[in-house]
Amino acid sequence: MTKSLSVAAIRVLHAVARGTAHGFDIIDATGLPGGTVYPALSRLERDGLVVSTWEAPEIARADGRPSRRYYRATRLGVGTLNDVLARLHSLKPVHARTWAKARS
Amino acid sequence: MGEGPIVIPRLLSWIRWLVPGPDRAEWVREWLAEFECAERDRRHAGVPSSTAWKIRRAWAAGRHALWLRGHSLDLGTLGQDVHHGLRVLRHRPGFTLAAVTTLAIGVAGTTVIFSTVRAVLWRPLPYPNPDRLVMLSLIDATSPKPAETNSVSPPNFVDWRQRATAFTAIAAIRDDGYALTGESVAEQITGDAVTGDFFRVMGVPAAVGRALGPPDAASGAPEVVVLSDGLWRRRYGGDPAVVGRRITLDGISREVVGVMPRDFDFPLSSDVWTPLRFTVEDLTTQRGAEYLTVVGRIAASATETKAAAEMASIGQQLAESYPKTNGKTTVAVVPLRRAIVGDVQPALRVLLSAVGLVFLVACVNVASLVMGAGMTRGRDLAVRTALGATRGRVVRGLFVENVILAAIGGACGTAIAAVGVKAVAGAETVGIPLLDGTRIDQAVVAFTIAATTFAAVVFGVLPAVAASRPDGARELSGSGFRTTAGRGASRARDFLVMGEIAMAVALLIGAGLLSRSLISLTAVPLGLDVDHVQTGSISLPDSSYRDPNRRALFVEDVLARLAARGDVDHAAAVFGLPLSPFSYHYSLFDLDGAKPGDRSVELRVVTPGFFATIGTPVVGGRDFAASDRRGSTPVVLVNRSAWRLLWPATEALGHRITLSTRLGLGGDRAGGQVVGVVGDVHDAGPSVAPRPTVYLSQQQFPVDFLTLVVKPRGVRADLAGAIRTAVASADPNVPVYANRTLADVGRRVVAAPRFYVQLVGLFALVAILLAAVGVYGVMAQNVGVRTREIGIRLALGASPGMAVGLMLRQAGALAGLGLAAGFGLAAAGRQMIAGILFGVQPVDGVTYGAVGGATLLVALLASWLPARRAARVDPVATLRAN
């Protein structure tokens, strides 16, 4: 599965795979605007890279707050993420001199 | 929870409507929970959330909702629907062609009439704050239906201008014509003499040079002129250097000081504007001489009501001061557009309603066609449903087909409309003001798109919903076996066709009434014989024809030249050609040496032989003779109406009459002894009763503006050329214009009613044809669907005639109900059409009867073919097939 992912989606998926579980936390963890994070989450979920579940009501109630929607990465999601990261990792930084040479 | 929970839930409850239904509950739950938890955490941490933070997060919620909405539209299957729709339409070319043509006709007609009405009634006049522009006129307060745009005399105008405070400025206009001579060919142009404030009232500066101002109207100021854009381009090639040049108008050299912009067209079709100056005599003795048009601009501090009240009070003061001339008058303040457009408003409303009906008929017809197609496609739809398509999906598919139809029909209709709009804009002869401004602009395009969308949505969705409800099991049970038509869809279709018939009937009645009205108009005996009479107008330049003797001699010379020709039977001249828009109205000054009371007459000046030329009989006494010259006793002729008005109990001959006009020598009042009575002439057209008229002799009261009228000896003489030659050989500096036959002049009088009849007639024809197609479609459908029922009836011993009767009865019932509804519709619209009818009542038995008969006949004819097919049903074959 190598569906193309935007940088924002990669960062959201990365945050979810590392255990950041709910919307506002993901916003804070990635530093992305909320208007980017939520559509990215919906898209990742539609593509099967993350799944969401509702927090058990008794836990939330014990904590005195409403249940949250928790996201977690699927196996496909983690595989895709690692695949993308590995490919990104293989790219070497470009030095200014190399860039200037390529341009000329 | 601070202020958050108070604001955020409300915000979310608004935004949630953006979220598609299936996702909505979860979306609300997630966002509410996140907000509440975040709020709680922040409070615990001692950093309550700021308003900016809340706005950013609420914004995020909105973006999320929009994203979900955007991704719920399944554009992939929409593409499939479009593709499928196009294929279906291509495979049914007959249906597609019928539907597209019908819609195109509806859209084209509606667009043309809409753009016409917009140009004439709705588009703002091209002047700053046009709603503050008004026309002021002196009207007869005692008349039950006073005209609103009468002329005004110079003293009244000057008094108004001095006393009125509710206006920024008031200006007077005198309709003029000039001979433009000196450069190339002499040309007669239209023009207006205007007072100094005219261009300030209109609020439009010159495009080149300057407009006229108050200094130009001061006595002794240099003679100047402002050109219209049209004349500037036509005659001077649009050269800006024309400003400063001198041109010769009526023999007077004037300096061109400016050129007006292209869309400045007031008074309508004016070529030049010159300064209007009043002499002391104008202002002291001419209170009864009403020849000025007065316009004003209401001040920003005043309103139309205030201005009208002020003018009414000024009118009252003047009536008290000058009871003889102003006694029974009041001042009307009329918005300029209404004054320009006048009485075409009701006619245009009728046209707009008529074309609206055509459009509805077209939509209904397409809806009916679509439903018919849907009924025959029951099996196709049932298969799609059986294969798992949801009802929504099937409806959407059908809807997309209808949208495609509407789009193609709309595009074709707009293309046809573009041609039609050009034709309307060029139809000057119809006599509707501002018609030349008809064009397809943004508003018209927006209207067309709206109309097409309306057609697609309202009449596309309904049939789609009806057609998507096939009885799947029955459709798929093998043969589509049924004995009668499916009730829901076929009833709806009957209803649509009834509606079509009703609207077509209303249109036919409108067209019938207008035709009867036109027939009544043209049947009115005008009191003259227009056949073959040629006319041509001349205006003698003041510079060389100031002397009345010269005018009289010139006219005599021209007439003698014409009479000398072998192909001329009669030649004469008249000031105030009958049937042309002309009124020269004067109050009586003296009647048999006594005060005449408050009576007034039309005034005409003619040469001997005028009545013989136009075929109006001299019914008593004699015509003017060559011996009625300057110096001999002044004589006049009167028409029968004037006789009845002035001397109802006695003979007219021998009485003496003087009018308040100063056409006489040295400013004397004009009049004389009555030596003859002539027949009445409907000189203002057939719809206006003949006006009491007094005729003066051109040799005794020579005027400088005349129309030559010539009757040929044979029929095929080139009299237009003869008139030009005769005038040119008498004086090459006098141009001849408006060279046309009297029959043409007469046709213009009924041009507008004829135009309405033609348009509404065309609409009615289209509507009844569409309705006939609708009836045919429904009946053909019924025969198709009821073949088995008819087969069984025939097998049980019914005659083929009975089958025909069965179908015709059904068609008759449809047509009868439609007819009744149509009569109701027409009767409801009677108020609207009454204003443009002449000599026929809006609820006219003959018209209703004829339309009723014709409609029934058309409906029966349209169902005849299907009914015949029903009679030919072979019972054995039908029963075996099922």
CSV table of N, CA and C in Angstrom, one decimal, chain B residues 135-244:
chain,number,residue,atom,x,y,z
B,135,MET,N,-41.4,64.9,-15.3
B,135,MET,CA,-42.0,65.7,-16.3
B,135,MET,C,-43.1,66.5,-15.7
B,136,LEU,N,-43.2,67.8,-16.0
B,136,LEU,CA,-44.2,68.6,-15.4
B,136,LEU,C,-45.2,69.0,-16.5
B,137,SER,N,-46.5,68.9,-16.3
B,137,SER,CA,-47.4,69.4,-17.3
B,137,SER,C,-48.7,69.9,-16.8
B,138,LEU,N,-49.3,70.7,-17.6
B,138,LEU,CA,-50.6,71.4,-17.2
B,138,LEU,C,-51.7,70.4,-17.7
B,139,ILE,N,-52.5,69.9,-16.8
B,139,ILE,CA,-53.5,69.0,-17.2
B,139,ILE,C,-54.9,69.6,-16.9
B,140,ASP,N,-55.9,69.1,-17.6
B,140,ASP,CA,-57.3,69.5,-17.4
B,140,ASP,C,-57.8,68.8,-16.1
B,141,ALA,N,-58.0,69.6,-15.1
B,141,ALA,CA,-58.4,69.0,-13.8
B,141,ALA,C,-59.8,68.4,-13.9
B,142,THR,N,-60.6,68.9,-14.9
B,142,THR,CA,-62.0,68.4,-14.9
B,142,THR,C,-62.2,67.1,-15.7
B,143,SER,N,-61.2,66.8,-16.5
B,143,SER,CA,-61.3,65.6,-17.3
B,143,SER,C,-61.2,64.4,-16.4
B,144,PRO,N,-62.1,63.4,-16.7
B,144,PRO,CA,-62.1,62.2,-15.8
B,144,PRO,C,-60.8,61.4,-16.0
B,145,LYS,N,-60.2,61.4,-17.1
B,145,LYS,CA,-59.0,60.6,-17.3
B,145,LYS,C,-58.0,61.5,-18.0
B,146,PRO,N,-57.4,62.5,-17.2
B,146,PRO,CA,-56.5,63.5,-17.8
B,146,PRO,C,-55.2,62.9,-18.4
B,147,ALA,N,-54.8,63.4,-19.5
B,147,ALA,CA,-53.5,63.0,-20.0
B,147,ALA,C,-52.5,63.5,-19.1
B,148,GLU,N,-51.4,62.8,-19.0
B,148,GLU,CA,-50.4,63.2,-18.0
B,148,GLU,C,-49.2,64.0,-18.6
B,149,THR,N,-49.2,64.1,-19.9
B,149,THR,CA,-48.0,64.7,-20.5
B,149,THR,C,-48.3,65.8,-21.5
B,150,ASN,N,-49.2,66.7,-21.1
B,150,ASN,CA,-49.5,67.8,-22.0
B,150,ASN,C,-48.4,68.9,-22.0
B,151,SER,N,-48.5,69.7,-23.0
B,151,SER,CA,-47.5,70.8,-23.2
B,151,SER,C,-47.8,72.0,-22.3
B,152,VAL,N,-46.8,72.9,-22.2
B,152,VAL,CA,-46.9,74.0,-21.3
B,152,VAL,C,-46.6,75.3,-22.0
B,153,SER,N,-47.2,76.4,-21.7
B,153,SER,CA,-46.9,77.6,-22.3
B,153,SER,C,-45.7,78.3,-21.7
B,154,PRO,N,-45.0,79.2,-22.4
B,154,PRO,CA,-43.8,79.9,-21.8
B,154,PRO,C,-44.1,80.7,-20.5
B,155,PRO,N,-45.2,81.5,-20.4
B,155,PRO,CA,-45.4,82.2,-19.2
B,155,PRO,C,-45.6,81.2,-18.0
B,156,ASN,N,-46.4,80.1,-18.2
B,156,ASN,CA,-46.6,79.2,-17.1
B,156,ASN,C,-45.3,78.5,-16.7
B,157,PHE,N,-44.4,78.2,-17.7
B,157,PHE,CA,-43.1,77.6,-17.4
B,157,PHE,C,-42.3,78.6,-16.5
B,158,VAL,N,-42.3,79.8,-16.9
B,158,VAL,CA,-41.4,80.8,-16.2
B,158,VAL,C,-42.0,81.0,-14.8
B,159,ASP,N,-43.3,81.0,-14.6
B,159,ASP,CA,-43.9,81.2,-13.3
B,159,ASP,C,-43.5,80.0,-12.4
B,160,TRP,N,-43.6,78.8,-13.0
B,160,TRP,CA,-43.3,77.5,-12.2
B,160,TRP,C,-41.8,77.6,-11.8
B,161,ARG,N,-41.0,78.0,-12.7
B,161,ARG,CA,-39.5,78.0,-12.4
B,161,ARG,C,-39.2,79.0,-11.3
B,162,GLN,N,-40.0,80.1,-11.3
B,162,GLN,CA,-39.7,81.1,-10.2
B,162,GLN,C,-40.2,80.7,-8.9
B,163,ARG,N,-41.4,80.0,-8.9
B,163,ARG,CA,-42.0,79.7,-7.6
B,163,ARG,C,-41.6,78.4,-7.0
B,164,ALA,N,-41.3,77.4,-7.8
B,164,ALA,CA,-41.0,76.0,-7.2
B,164,ALA,C,-39.7,76.0,-6.5
B,165,THR,N,-39.7,75.3,-5.3
B,165,THR,CA,-38.5,75.2,-4.5
B,165,THR,C,-38.1,73.8,-4.3
B,166,ALA,N,-38.9,72.8,-4.7
B,166,ALA,CA,-38.6,71.4,-4.5
B,166,ALA,C,-37.7,70.8,-5.6
B,167,PHE,N,-37.3,71.7,-6.5
B,167,PHE,CA,-36.5,71.2,-7.6
B,167,PHE,C,-35.1,71.8,-7.6
B,168,THR,N,-34.1,71.0,-8.0
B,168,THR,CA,-32.7,71.5,-8.3
B,168,THR,C,-32.8,72.5,-9.4
B,169,ALA,N,-33.5,72.1,-10.5
B,169,ALA,CA,-33.7,72.9,-11.6
B,169,ALA,C,-34.9,72.4,-12.4
B,170,ILE,N,-35.5,73.4,-13.2
B,170,ILE,CA,-36.6,73.0,-14.1
B,170,ILE,C,-36.2,73.6,-15.5
B,171,ALA,N,-36.4,72.8,-16.5
B,171,ALA,CA,-36.1,73.3,-17.9
B,171,ALA,C,-37.2,73.0,-18.9
B,172,ALA,N,-37.2,73.9,-19.9
B,172,ALA,CA,-38.3,73.7,-20.9
B,172,ALA,C,-37.6,73.3,-22.2
B,173,ILE,N,-38.4,72.5,-23.0
B,173,ILE,CA,-37.9,72.0,-24.3
B,173,ILE,C,-38.9,72.4,-25.4
B,174,ARG,N,-38.4,72.9,-26.5
B,174,ARG,CA,-39.3,73.1,-27.6
B,174,ARG,C,-38.9,72.2,-28.8
B,175,ASP,N,-39.8,71.3,-29.1
B,175,ASP,CA,-39.5,70.4,-30.2
B,175,ASP,C,-39.3,71.2,-31.5
B,176,ASP,N,-38.2,70.9,-32.2
B,176,ASP,CA,-37.8,71.7,-33.4
B,176,ASP,C,-37.3,70.8,-34.5
B,177,GLY,N,-37.3,71.3,-35.7
B,177,GLY,CA,-36.6,70.6,-36.8
B,177,GLY,C,-35.8,71.7,-37.5
B,178,TYR,N,-34.6,71.3,-38.0
B,178,TYR,CA,-33.8,72.3,-38.7
B,178,TYR,C,-33.4,71.8,-40.0
B,179,ALA,N,-33.2,72.7,-41.0
B,179,ALA,CA,-32.5,72.3,-42.2
B,179,ALA,C,-31.0,72.6,-42.0
B,180,LEU,N,-30.2,71.5,-42.1
B,180,LEU,CA,-28.8,71.7,-41.9
B,180,LEU,C,-28.2,71.9,-43.4
B,181,THR,N,-27.8,73.1,-43.6
B,181,THR,CA,-27.3,73.4,-45.0
B,181,THR,C,-25.9,73.8,-45.0
B,182,GLY,N,-25.4,74.1,-46.2
B,182,GLY,CA,-24.1,74.8,-46.3
B,182,GLY,C,-22.9,73.9,-46.6
B,183,GLU,N,-22.8,72.6,-46.1
B,183,GLU,CA,-21.7,71.8,-46.4
B,183,GLU,C,-22.0,70.9,-47.6
B,184,SER,N,-22.4,69.7,-47.3
B,184,SER,CA,-22.8,68.8,-48.4
B,184,SER,C,-24.3,69.0,-48.7
B,185,VAL,N,-25.0,67.9,-48.8
B,185,VAL,CA,-26.4,67.9,-49.1
B,185,VAL,C,-27.2,68.5,-48.0
B,186,ALA,N,-28.2,69.3,-48.3
B,186,ALA,CA,-29.1,69.9,-47.3
B,186,ALA,C,-29.8,68.7,-46.7
B,187,GLU,N,-29.9,68.8,-45.3
B,187,GLU,CA,-30.5,67.6,-44.6
B,187,GLU,C,-31.5,68.2,-43.6
B,188,GLN,N,-32.6,67.5,-43.4
B,188,GLN,CA,-33.5,68.0,-42.4
B,188,GLN,C,-33.2,67.1,-41.1
B,189,ILE,N,-32.9,67.8,-40.0
B,189,ILE,CA,-32.6,67.1,-38.8
B,189,ILE,C,-33.6,67.4,-37.7
B,190,THR,N,-33.7,66.5,-36.7
B,190,THR,CA,-34.5,66.8,-35.6
B,190,THR,C,-33.7,67.5,-34.5
B,191,GLY,N,-34.3,68.4,-33.8
B,191,GLY,CA,-33.5,69.1,-32.8
B,191,GLY,C,-34.5,69.6,-31.7
B,192,ASP,N,-33.9,70.2,-30.6
B,192,ASP,CA,-34.7,70.7,-29.6
B,192,ASP,C,-34.1,72.0,-29.1
B,193,ALA,N,-34.9,73.0,-28.9
B,193,ALA,CA,-34.4,74.2,-28.3
B,193,ALA,C,-34.7,74.1,-26.8
B,194,VAL,N,-33.6,74.3,-26.0
B,194,VAL,CA,-33.8,74.0,-24.6
B,194,VAL,C,-33.3,75.2,-23.7
B,195,THR,N,-34.0,75.4,-22.6
B,195,THR,CA,-33.6,76.5,-21.7
B,195,THR,C,-32.3,76.1,-21.0
B,196,GLY,N,-31.6,77.2,-20.4
B,196,GLY,CA,-30.3,77.1,-19.9
B,196,GLY,C,-30.0,75.9,-19.0
B,197,ASP,N,-31.0,75.6,-18.2
B,197,ASP,CA,-30.8,74.6,-17.1
B,197,ASP,C,-31.0,73.1,-17.6
B,198,PHE,N,-31.3,72.9,-18.9
B,198,PHE,CA,-31.7,71.6,-19.4
B,198,PHE,C,-30.7,70.5,-19.0
B,199,PHE,N,-29.4,70.8,-19.4
B,199,PHE,CA,-28.4,69.8,-19.1
B,199,PHE,C,-28.1,69.6,-17.7
B,200,ARG,N,-28.4,70.7,-16.9
B,200,ARG,CA,-28.2,70.5,-15.4
B,200,ARG,C,-29.3,69.6,-14.9
B,201,VAL,N,-30.5,69.7,-15.4
B,201,VAL,CA,-31.6,68.9,-15.0
B,201,VAL,C,-31.2,67.4,-15.3
B,202,MET,N,-30.8,67.2,-16.5
B,202,MET,CA,-30.4,65.8,-17.0
B,202,MET,C,-29.2,65.3,-16.2
B,203,GLY,N,-28.3,66.2,-15.8
B,203,GLY,CA,-27.1,65.8,-15.0
B,203,GLY,C,-26.1,65.1,-15.9
B,204,VAL,N,-26.0,65.4,-17.2
B,204,VAL,CA,-25.0,64.8,-18.0
B,204,VAL,C,-24.2,65.8,-18.7
B,205,PRO,N,-22.8,65.7,-18.5
B,205,PRO,CA,-21.9,66.7,-19.2
B,205,PRO,C,-21.7,66.2,-20.6
B,206,ALA,N,-21.1,67.1,-21.4
B,206,ALA,CA,-20.8,66.8,-22.8
B,206,ALA,C,-19.7,65.8,-22.9
B,207,ALA,N,-19.6,65.0,-23.9
B,207,ALA,CA,-18.5,64.1,-24.1
B,207,ALA,C,-17.3,64.9,-24.7
B,208,VAL,N,-17.6,65.8,-25.6
B,208,VAL,CA,-16.6,66.7,-26.2
B,208,VAL,C,-17.0,68.1,-26.0
B,209,GLY,N,-16.1,69.0,-25.6
B,209,GLY,CA,-16.5,70.4,-25.5
B,209,GLY,C,-17.4,70.6,-24.3
B,210,ARG,N,-18.5,71.4,-24.4
B,210,ARG,CA,-19.3,71.7,-23.2
B,210,ARG,C,-20.8,71.6,-23.6
B,211,ALA,N,-21.7,71.4,-22.6
B,211,ALA,CA,-23.1,71.4,-22.9
B,211,ALA,C,-23.6,72.9,-22.8
B,212,LEU,N,-24.9,73.1,-23.0
B,212,LEU,CA,-25.4,74.5,-22.9
B,212,LEU,C,-25.6,74.8,-21.5
B,213,GLY,N,-25.5,76.1,-21.1
B,213,GLY,CA,-25.7,76.6,-19.8
B,213,GLY,C,-26.6,77.8,-19.8
B,214,PRO,N,-27.0,78.3,-18.6
B,214,PRO,CA,-27.8,79.5,-18.6
B,214,PRO,C,-27.3,80.7,-19.4
B,215,PRO,N,-26.0,81.0,-19.4
B,215,PRO,CA,-25.5,82.1,-20.2
B,215,PRO,C,-25.9,82.0,-21.7
B,216,ASP,N,-26.0,80.8,-22.2
B,216,ASP,CA,-26.3,80.6,-23.7
B,216,ASP,C,-27.8,81.0,-24.0
B,217,ALA,N,-28.6,81.0,-22.9
B,217,ALA,CA,-30.0,81.3,-23.1
B,217,ALA,C,-30.3,82.7,-22.9
B,218,ALA,N,-29.3,83.5,-22.5
B,218,ALA,CA,-29.6,84.9,-22.2
B,218,ALA,C,-29.8,85.6,-23.6
B,219,SER,N,-30.6,86.7,-23.6
B,219,SER,CA,-30.9,87.3,-24.9
B,219,SER,C,-29.6,88.0,-25.3
B,220,GLY,N,-29.3,87.9,-26.6
B,220,GLY,CA,-28.1,88.6,-27.2
B,220,GLY,C,-26.9,87.7,-27.1
B,221,ALA,N,-27.0,86.5,-26.5
B,221,ALA,CA,-25.9,85.6,-26.4
B,221,ALA,C,-25.6,85.0,-27.8
B,222,PRO,N,-24.3,84.6,-28.1
B,222,PRO,CA,-24.0,84.1,-29.4
B,222,PRO,C,-24.8,82.9,-29.7
B,223,GLU,N,-25.1,82.6,-31.0
B,223,GLU,CA,-25.8,81.5,-31.5
B,223,GLU,C,-24.9,80.2,-31.4
B,224,VAL,N,-25.3,79.3,-30.6
B,224,VAL,CA,-24.5,78.1,-30.4
B,224,VAL,C,-25.4,76.8,-30.6
B,225,VAL,N,-24.7,75.7,-30.6
B,225,VAL,CA,-25.4,74.4,-30.8
B,225,VAL,C,-24.6,73.3,-30.2
B,226,VAL,N,-25.3,72.3,-29.6
B,226,VAL,CA,-24.6,71.1,-29.1
B,226,VAL,C,-25.1,69.9,-30.0
B,227,LEU,N,-24.2,69.0,-30.5
B,227,LEU,CA,-24.5,67.9,-31.4
B,227,LEU,C,-24.8,66.6,-30.6
B,228,SER,N,-25.6,65.8,-31.2
B,228,SER,CA,-25.7,64.4,-30.6
B,228,SER,C,-24.6,63.6,-31.1
B,229,ASP,N,-24.3,62.5,-30.4
B,229,ASP,CA,-23.2,61.6,-30.8
B,229,ASP,C,-23.5,61.0,-32.2
B,230,GLY,N,-24.8,60.7,-32.5
B,230,GLY,CA,-25.2,60.2,-33.8
B,230,GLY,C,-24.9,61.1,-34.9
B,231,LEU,N,-25.3,62.4,-34.8
B,231,LEU,CA,-25.1,63.3,-35.9
B,231,LEU,C,-23.6,63.6,-36.0
B,232,TRP,N,-22.9,63.7,-34.9
B,232,TRP,CA,-21.5,64.0,-34.9
B,232,TRP,C,-20.7,62.9,-35.7
B,233,ARG,N,-21.1,61.6,-35.5
B,233,ARG,CA,-20.4,60.5,-36.2
B,233,ARG,C,-20.8,60.5,-37.6
B,234,ARG,N,-22.1,60.6,-37.9
B,234,ARG,CA,-22.7,60.5,-39.2
B,234,ARG,C,-22.2,61.6,-40.1
B,235,ARG,N,-22.3,62.8,-39.6
B,235,ARG,CA,-22.0,64.0,-40.5
B,235,ARG,C,-20.6,64.5,-40.4
B,236,TYR,N,-20.0,64.3,-39.2
B,236,TYR,CA,-18.6,64.9,-39.1
B,236,TYR,C,-17.6,63.9,-38.8
B,237,GLY,N,-17.9,62.6,-39.0
B,237,GLY,CA,-16.9,61.5,-38.8
B,237,GLY,C,-16.3,61.4,-37.5
B,238,GLY,N,-17.0,61.9,-36.4
B,238,GLY,CA,-16.6,61.8,-35.1
B,238,GLY,C,-15.3,62.6,-34.8
B,239,ASP,N,-15.1,63.7,-35.5
B,239,ASP,CA,-13.9,64.5,-35.4
B,239,ASP,C,-14.1,65.5,-34.2
B,240,PRO,N,-13.3,65.4,-33.2
B,240,PRO,CA,-13.4,66.3,-32.0
B,240,PRO,C,-13.2,67.8,-32.4
B,241,ALA,N,-12.5,68.0,-33.5
B,241,ALA,CA,-12.2,69.4,-33.9
B,241,ALA,C,-13.5,70.1,-34.4
B,242,VAL,N,-14.6,69.4,-34.5
B,242,VAL,CA,-15.9,70.1,-34.9
B,242,VAL,C,-16.2,71.1,-33.9
B,243,VAL,N,-15.8,71.0,-32.7
B,243,VAL,CA,-16.1,72.0,-31.6
B,243,VAL,C,-15.4,73.3,-32.0
B,244,GLY,N,-16.1,74.3,-32.1
B,244,GLY,CA,-15.5,75.6,-32.5
B,244,GLY,C,-15.9,75.9,-34.0
